CSV table of C-alpha atoms and ligand atoms in Angstrom, one decimal:
chain,number,residue,atom,x,y,z
A,17,MET,CA,0.0,0.0,0.0
A,18,SER,CA,1.2,3.5,-0.7
A,19,ALA,CA,-0.1,6.6,1.1
A,20,VAL,CA,-2.4,9.3,-0.5
A,21,LEU,CA,-0.1,12.3,-1.0
A,22,LEU,CA,-1.5,15.5,0.7
A,23,ASP,CA,-0.4,18.0,-1.9
A,24,GLY,CA,0.4,21.2,-0.2
A,25,LYS,CA,1.6,22.9,-3.3
A,26,ALA,CA,-1.7,22.3,-5.2
A,27,LEU,CA,-3.9,23.6,-2.2
A,28,GLY,CA,-1.7,26.4,-1.5
A,29,LEU,CA,-1.9,27.6,-5.1
A,30,LYS,CA,-5.8,27.3,-4.8
A,31,ILE,CA,-5.7,29.4,-1.6
A,32,ARG,CA,-3.4,31.9,-3.2
A,33,GLN,CA,-5.5,32.4,-6.2
A,34,SER,CA,-8.5,33.2,-4.1
A,35,VAL,CA,-6.3,35.6,-2.0
A,36,LYS,CA,-5.3,37.2,-5.4
A,37,GLU,CA,-8.9,37.9,-6.2
A,38,ARG,CA,-9.5,39.3,-2.8
A,39,ALA,CA,-6.4,41.5,-3.1
A,40,ALA,CA,-7.7,42.8,-6.4
A,41,ALA,CA,-11.1,43.7,-5.0
A,42,LEU,CA,-9.4,45.6,-2.0
A,43,LYS,CA,-7.3,47.5,-4.5
A,44,GLN,CA,-10.4,48.7,-6.2
A,45,LYS,CA,-11.3,50.2,-2.7
A,46,GLY,CA,-7.8,51.9,-2.8
A,47,ILE,CA,-6.2,49.5,-0.3
A,48,THR,CA,-3.2,47.4,-1.4
A,49,PRO,CA,-2.6,44.8,1.1
A,50,CYS,CA,1.0,45.0,2.5
A,51,LEU,CA,3.2,43.1,4.7
A,52,ALA,CA,6.5,44.4,6.3
A,53,VAL,CA,8.9,41.4,6.2
A,54,VAL,CA,11.8,42.1,8.5
A,55,LEU,CA,15.0,40.1,8.6
A,56,VAL,CA,17.8,40.6,10.9
A,57,GLY,CA,21.0,38.9,9.8
A,58,ASP,CA,22.0,36.8,6.9
A,59,ASP,CA,21.1,33.1,8.0
A,60,PRO,CA,20.7,31.5,4.6
A,61,ALA,CA,17.7,29.3,5.4
A,62,SER,CA,15.9,32.5,6.8
A,63,LEU,CA,16.7,34.4,3.8
A,64,SER,CA,15.3,31.7,1.5
A,65,TYR,CA,12.1,31.8,3.6
A,66,VAL,CA,11.5,35.5,3.5
A,67,LYS,CA,12.2,35.5,-0.2
A,68,SER,CA,9.6,32.8,-0.9
A,69,LYS,CA,7.2,34.9,1.1
A,70,GLU,CA,7.9,38.2,-0.8
A,71,LYS,CA,7.6,36.3,-4.1
A,72,ALA,CA,4.3,34.8,-3.0
A,73,LEU,CA,3.1,38.3,-2.0
A,74,ALA,CA,4.1,39.8,-5.4
A,75,GLU,CA,2.3,37.0,-7.3
A,76,ALA,CA,-1.0,37.7,-5.3
A,77,GLY,CA,-0.7,41.3,-6.2
A,78,MET,CA,0.2,42.3,-2.7
A,79,GLU,CA,3.0,44.5,-1.5
A,80,SER,CA,5.8,43.5,0.7
A,81,ARG,CA,8.0,46.0,2.6
A,82,ASP,CA,11.2,44.3,2.6
A,83,ILE,CA,13.3,45.2,5.6
A,84,ARG,CA,16.9,43.7,5.8
A,85,LEU,CA,18.9,44.6,8.9
A,86,PRO,CA,22.6,43.6,9.9
A,87,GLN,CA,23.3,40.9,12.4
A,88,SER,CA,24.6,43.8,14.6
A,89,THR,CA,21.2,45.3,14.9
A,90,SER,CA,20.3,46.1,18.6
A,91,GLU,CA,17.1,45.1,20.3
A,92,GLN,CA,16.2,48.8,20.7
A,93,GLN,CA,16.8,49.4,17.1
A,94,LEU,CA,14.5,46.6,16.0
A,95,LEU,CA,11.9,47.7,18.6
A,96,SER,CA,11.8,51.2,17.1
A,97,ILE,CA,11.5,50.0,13.5
A,98,ILE,CA,8.4,47.7,14.8
A,99,SER,CA,7.0,50.8,16.4
A,100,GLU,CA,7.3,52.8,13.3
A,101,LEU,CA,5.6,49.9,11.2
A,102,ASN,CA,2.8,49.6,13.9
A,103,LYS,CA,2.0,53.3,13.0
A,104,ASP,CA,2.1,53.1,9.2
A,105,ASP,CA,-1.3,52.8,8.0
A,106,LYS,CA,-0.2,51.5,4.7
A,107,VAL,CA,1.3,48.3,6.5
A,108,HIS,CA,-1.3,45.8,7.3
A,109,GLY,CA,0.9,42.9,8.6
A,110,ILE,CA,4.4,42.6,10.3
A,111,LEU,CA,6.5,39.6,10.1
A,112,VAL,CA,9.8,39.4,11.9
A,113,GLN,CA,11.5,36.3,10.6
A,114,SER,CA,12.4,33.9,13.3
A,115,PRO,CA,15.1,33.3,14.7
A,116,VAL,CA,16.4,36.7,15.5
A,117,PRO,CA,20.1,37.0,16.7
A,118,LYS,CA,20.6,35.7,20.3
A,119,HIS,CA,21.3,39.1,21.6
A,120,ILE,CA,17.7,40.2,20.9
A,121,ASN,CA,14.9,39.0,23.1
A,122,GLU,CA,12.4,37.4,20.7
A,123,GLU,CA,9.6,37.5,23.1
A,124,LYS,CA,10.0,41.1,23.5
A,125,ILE,CA,9.8,41.6,19.7
A,126,ASN,CA,6.7,39.3,19.3
A,127,ALA,CA,5.0,41.4,22.0
A,128,ALA,CA,6.0,44.8,20.3
A,129,VAL,CA,4.1,43.9,17.1
A,130,ALA,CA,0.6,45.5,17.3
A,131,PRO,CA,-2.0,42.6,17.6
A,132,GLN,CA,-4.0,43.8,14.7
A,133,LYS,CA,-0.8,43.3,12.5
A,134,ASP,CA,0.2,40.2,14.1
A,135,VAL,CA,-0.3,37.9,11.0
A,136,ASP,CA,2.0,35.3,12.4
A,137,CYS,CA,0.1,35.0,15.6
A,138,PHE,CA,3.0,35.3,17.9
A,139,HIS,CA,1.8,38.1,20.2
A,140,PRO,CA,0.6,37.1,23.6
A,141,ASP,CA,-2.9,38.6,22.9
A,142,SER,CA,-3.1,36.6,19.6
A,143,VAL,CA,-2.0,33.3,21.3
A,144,GLY,CA,-4.5,33.9,24.2
A,145,ASN,CA,-7.4,34.6,21.6
A,146,MET,CA,-6.5,31.5,19.7
A,147,VAL,CA,-6.4,29.4,22.9
A,148,LEU,CA,-9.8,30.8,24.2
A,149,GLY,CA,-11.3,30.2,20.6
A,150,ARG,CA,-12.0,34.1,20.2
A,151,PRO,CA,-11.7,35.8,16.9
A,152,GLY,CA,-8.1,36.5,15.6
A,153,PHE,CA,-5.5,35.5,13.3
A,154,LEU,CA,-4.7,31.8,13.4
A,155,PRO,CA,-1.1,30.7,13.3
A,156,CYS,CA,0.0,30.1,9.7
A,157,THR,CA,1.6,26.5,10.0
A,158,PRO,CA,-1.0,24.9,12.3
A,159,HIS,CA,-3.7,26.4,10.2
A,160,GLY,CA,-2.1,25.1,7.1
A,161,VAL,CA,-2.0,21.6,8.5
A,162,LEU,CA,-5.7,21.8,9.4
A,163,MET,CA,-6.6,22.9,5.9
A,164,LEU,CA,-4.6,20.0,4.4
A,165,LEU,CA,-6.6,17.6,6.6
A,166,ARG,CA,-9.8,19.1,5.6
A,167,GLU,CA,-9.2,19.2,1.9
A,168,TYR,CA,-8.4,15.4,1.8
A,169,ASN,CA,-11.3,14.6,4.1
A,170,VAL,CA,-8.9,13.0,6.8
A,171,LEU,CA,-11.1,12.1,9.8
A,172,VAL,CA,-10.1,14.3,12.7
A,173,ALA,CA,-13.1,14.2,15.1
A,174,GLY,CA,-12.6,11.5,17.4
A,175,SER,CA,-9.2,10.6,16.1
A,176,HIS,CA,-6.2,10.3,18.4
A,177,VAL,CA,-3.5,12.9,17.2
A,178,VAL,CA,0.0,12.6,18.3
A,179,ILE,CA,2.1,15.5,17.7
A,180,VAL,CA,6.0,15.2,18.3
A,181,GLY,CA,7.2,18.8,19.3
A,182,ARG,CA,5.9,21.4,21.5
A,183,SER,CA,7.2,24.7,20.1
A,184,ASN,CA,5.2,27.9,20.3
A,185,ILE,CA,5.0,28.1,16.6
A,186,VAL,CA,3.9,24.6,15.7
A,187,GLY,CA,3.2,22.0,18.4
A,188,LYS,CA,1.5,23.9,21.0
A,189,PRO,CA,-0.8,25.9,18.8
A,190,LEU,CA,-1.7,22.8,16.7
A,191,ALA,CA,-2.8,21.0,19.9
A,192,ASN,CA,-4.7,23.7,21.0
A,193,LEU,CA,-6.7,24.1,17.8
A,194,LEU,CA,-7.3,20.3,17.4
A,195,ILE,CA,-8.9,20.2,20.8
A,196,ARG,CA,-11.5,22.8,19.9
A,197,ARG,CA,-15.0,21.4,19.4
A,198,GLU,CA,-15.1,22.1,15.8
A,199,TYR,CA,-12.0,19.5,15.4
A,200,ASN,CA,-12.9,17.3,18.3
A,201,ALA,CA,-9.5,15.3,18.3
A,202,THR,CA,-7.9,13.8,21.3
A,203,VAL,CA,-4.3,15.0,21.4
A,204,THR,CA,-1.1,13.7,22.9
A,205,LEU,CA,2.0,16.0,22.7
A,206,CYS,CA,5.4,14.5,22.8
A,207,HIS,CA,8.8,16.1,23.4
A,208,THR,CA,12.4,15.4,24.7
A,209,GLY,CA,11.0,14.4,28.0
A,210,THR,CA,8.5,11.9,26.5
A,211,LYS,CA,9.3,8.4,27.6
A,212,ASP,CA,9.2,5.7,24.8
A,213,LEU,CA,8.3,8.0,21.8
A,214,LYS,CA,7.6,5.0,19.6
A,215,TYR,CA,5.0,3.7,22.0
A,216,HIS,CA,3.1,7.1,21.6
A,217,THR,CA,3.5,7.5,17.7
A,218,LEU,CA,2.2,4.0,17.2
A,219,GLN,CA,-1.2,5.0,18.8
A,220,ALA,CA,-1.7,7.8,16.4
A,221,ASP,CA,-4.5,7.9,13.8
A,222,ILE,CA,-3.0,11.3,12.8
A,223,LEU,CA,0.8,11.6,13.5
A,224,ILE,CA,2.3,15.1,13.2
A,225,ALA,CA,6.1,15.7,13.3
A,226,ALA,CA,7.4,19.1,14.1
A,227,VAL,CA,10.8,18.2,15.5
A,228,GLY,CA,13.6,19.5,13.2
A,229,SER,CA,15.4,16.1,13.3
A,230,ALA,CA,15.9,14.6,9.7
A,231,ASP,CA,14.0,11.3,9.3
A,232,LEU,CA,13.5,10.8,12.9
A,233,ILE,CA,10.1,9.0,12.5
A,234,LYS,CA,10.7,5.5,11.0
A,235,PRO,CA,8.2,3.1,9.5
A,236,ASP,CA,8.2,0.9,12.7
A,237,MET,CA,6.9,4.0,14.7
A,238,VAL,CA,3.7,4.4,12.5
A,239,LYS,CA,0.4,2.6,12.7
A,240,GLU,CA,-0.6,1.0,9.4
A,241,GLY,CA,-2.9,3.4,7.5
A,242,ALA,CA,-2.2,6.6,9.7
A,243,ALA,CA,-2.3,10.0,8.4
A,244,VAL,CA,1.4,11.4,8.7
A,245,ILE,CA,1.9,15.1,8.6
A,246,ASP,CA,5.6,16.1,8.3
A,247,VAL,CA,6.2,19.8,9.3
A,248,GLY,CA,10.0,19.4,9.5
A,249,ILE,CA,12.2,21.2,7.1
A,250,ASN,CA,15.9,20.0,7.5
A,251,ARG,CA,19.0,20.5,5.4
A,252,VAL,CA,21.2,17.4,5.3
A,253,ASN,CA,24.8,17.8,3.8
A,254,ASP,CA,25.0,15.8,0.5
A,255,SER,CA,28.1,16.6,-1.5
A,256,SER,CA,26.6,14.7,-4.5
A,257,LEU,CA,24.1,17.7,-5.0
A,258,PRO,CA,24.9,20.9,-6.7
A,259,LYS,CA,23.7,22.9,-3.6
A,260,GLY,CA,25.8,20.6,-1.2
A,261,TYR,CA,22.7,19.7,0.7
A,262,ARG,CA,19.3,18.1,0.4
A,263,VAL,CA,16.0,19.0,2.1
A,264,CYS,CA,14.0,16.6,4.1
A,265,GLY,CA,11.4,16.4,6.8
A,266,ASP,CA,11.2,14.6,10.1
A,267,VAL,CA,9.7,11.5,8.7
A,268,ASP,CA,11.6,8.8,6.9
A,269,SER,CA,10.1,8.7,3.4
A,270,ALA,CA,9.8,5.0,3.7
A,271,VAL,CA,6.8,5.6,5.8
A,272,ILE,CA,4.9,6.3,2.6
A,273,GLN,CA,4.5,2.4,2.2
A,274,LYS,CA,2.8,2.3,5.5
A,275,ALA,CA,0.7,5.5,5.9
A,276,GLY,CA,-2.8,6.1,4.7
A,277,PHE,CA,-2.0,9.8,4.0
A,278,PHE,CA,1.5,11.4,3.8
A,279,THR,CA,2.7,15.0,3.3
A,280,PRO,CA,5.8,15.3,1.1
A,281,VAL,CA,8.7,17.4,1.9
A,282,PRO,CA,8.9,19.7,0.0
A,283,GLY,CA,5.5,20.4,-1.2
A,284,GLY,CA,3.4,19.4,1.8
A,285,VAL,CA,3.1,21.8,4.8
A,286,GLY,CA,5.6,24.5,3.7
A,287,PRO,CA,3.5,26.0,0.7
A,288,MET,CA,0.4,25.9,3.1
A,289,THR,CA,2.2,28.1,5.7
A,290,ILE,CA,2.9,30.8,3.0
A,291,ALA,CA,-0.7,30.5,1.7
A,292,MET,CA,-2.2,30.9,5.2
A,293,LEU,CA,0.3,33.9,5.8
A,294,LEU,CA,-1.2,35.7,2.7
A,295,GLN,CA,-4.7,35.0,3.9
A,296,ASN,CA,-4.0,36.6,7.3
A,297,VAL,CA,-2.6,39.7,5.5
A,298,ILE,CA,-5.8,39.9,3.5
A,299,GLU,CA,-7.9,39.7,6.7
A,300,ALA,CA,-5.5,42.3,8.3
A,301,ALA,CA,-6.2,44.6,5.3
A,302,LEU,CA,-9.8,43.8,5.3
A,303,ALA,CA,-10.1,45.0,8.8
A,304,THR,CA,-8.6,48.4,7.8
A,305,ALA,CA,-11.1,48.6,5.0
A,306,GLY,CA,-13.9,48.1,7.5
A,307,LYS,CA,-12.8,50.9,9.7
B,13,NDP,P1,11.8,23.8,17.7
B,13,NDP,O1,13.2,23.5,17.8
B,13,NDP,O2,11.3,25.1,18.3
B,13,NDP,O3,10.9,22.7,18.6
B,13,NDP,C1,11.2,21.3,18.4
B,13,NDP,C2,10.5,20.4,19.3
B,13,NDP,O4,10.7,19.1,18.9
B,13,NDP,C3,10.7,20.7,20.6
B,13,NDP,O5,9.5,20.7,21.4
B,13,NDP,C4,11.6,19.5,21.2
B,13,NDP,O6,11.4,19.1,22.5
B,13,NDP,C5,11.1,18.5,20.2
B,13,NDP,N1,12.0,17.5,20.0
B,13,NDP,C6,13.3,17.5,19.5
B,13,NDP,N2,14.0,16.3,19.4
B,13,NDP,C7,13.0,15.2,19.9
B,13,NDP,C8,13.0,13.9,19.9
B,13,NDP,N3,14.2,13.3,19.7
B,13,NDP,N4,12.0,13.5,20.4
B,13,NDP,C9,10.8,14.1,20.8
B,13,NDP,N5,10.8,15.5,20.6
B,13,NDP,C10,11.8,16.2,20.2
B,13,NDP,O7,11.3,23.6,16.3
B,13,NDP,P2,10.0,24.2,15.4
B,13,NDP,O8,8.6,23.8,15.9
B,13,NDP,O9,10.3,25.6,15.2
B,13,NDP,O10,10.2,23.5,14.0
B,13,NDP,C11,10.2,22.0,13.9
B,13,NDP,C12,10.6,21.6,12.6
B,13,NDP,O11,9.4,22.3,11.6
B,13,NDP,C13,11.9,22.3,11.9
B,13,NDP,O12,12.3,21.3,11.0
B,13,NDP,C14,11.4,23.6,11.2
B,13,NDP,O13,12.4,23.9,10.1
B,13,NDP,C15,10.1,23.0,10.7
B,13,NDP,N6,9.1,24.1,10.5
B,13,NDP,C16,8.4,24.1,9.3
B,13,NDP,C17,7.5,25.0,8.9
B,13,NDP,C18,6.7,24.8,7.7
B,13,NDP,O14,6.2,25.8,7.2
B,13,NDP,N7,6.7,23.7,7.1
B,13,NDP,C19,7.1,26.1,9.8
B,13,NDP,C20,7.9,26.0,11.0
B,13,NDP,C21,8.8,25.1,11.4
B,13,NDP,P3,11.7,20.1,23.8
B,13,NDP,O15,10.6,21.1,23.8
B,13,NDP,O16,11.7,19.0,24.8
B,13,NDP,O17,13.0,20.7,23.5
């Protein structure tokens, strides 16, 4: 048996097409949805992420305010740039690419972004609203995972979802969203303190890996027919390739023979994250239009 591939590239494109139409409608009202993309330092992976976000914005007829800052930027400098962007009516969303350099307190940066422009859903108010089920932006990667499950009619209600990884960006918000009544999943959250990871992953009807460890999840850790969602994006050195590395997820691709559903890397969750980000920028711009 080979799994049904959950094609995030195709679904992401569909969502981006609808975003493009909504952006065009907003433009007719004199509003061009705009995201400020702030990158501090020159980490190659971060640079490639922000470039793909900026490209996607342009393709959707939206604007990006590209702000590149040197590694030496101080916390205070970054905070004052965010403060300016908060006041700028032409900017609807603000994204500060994570991670920021170690001398900058990321929590302070997240809390400095105005909640109504917090399209990444990192501000404590946004997180609180999400946990309480109040209106607000949903975090892009978890929302993208939920959209993929819905698109392919993967049964979530009543299912046991096991998530490996408890980060603030992926694992924790996903667990919180999946226990909402509208999803009704039973969730187990695993991390480095989990005893016998394999025992838990084998229980999963839906297994979500968000770890950052190449090929950690092996076929013998997966229940036959489970839906396996691989959030991981890892660079593994490979001198035989022109770039000198290959990109892979947290799940060994041999799992495809055992799973019922499977997200490829690349082409699974990654493109969904970008699509959901664009959707949040549109929502932020729409809120401006409604004022
Ligand atoms: P973090 O490093 O913030 O969190 C990793 C989590 O995995 C931690 O909770 C950690 O546990 C847990 N973990 C690490 N090793 C193990 C192990 N051996 N067994 C069990 N748990 C373990 O990572 P992120 O959540 O930010 O990212 C995870 C992966 O997802 C990365 O590859 C990242 O690049 C990718 N990513 C992809 C996105 C996309 O759009 N597709 C978006 C965001 C991230 P503990 O808390 O105990 O340390």
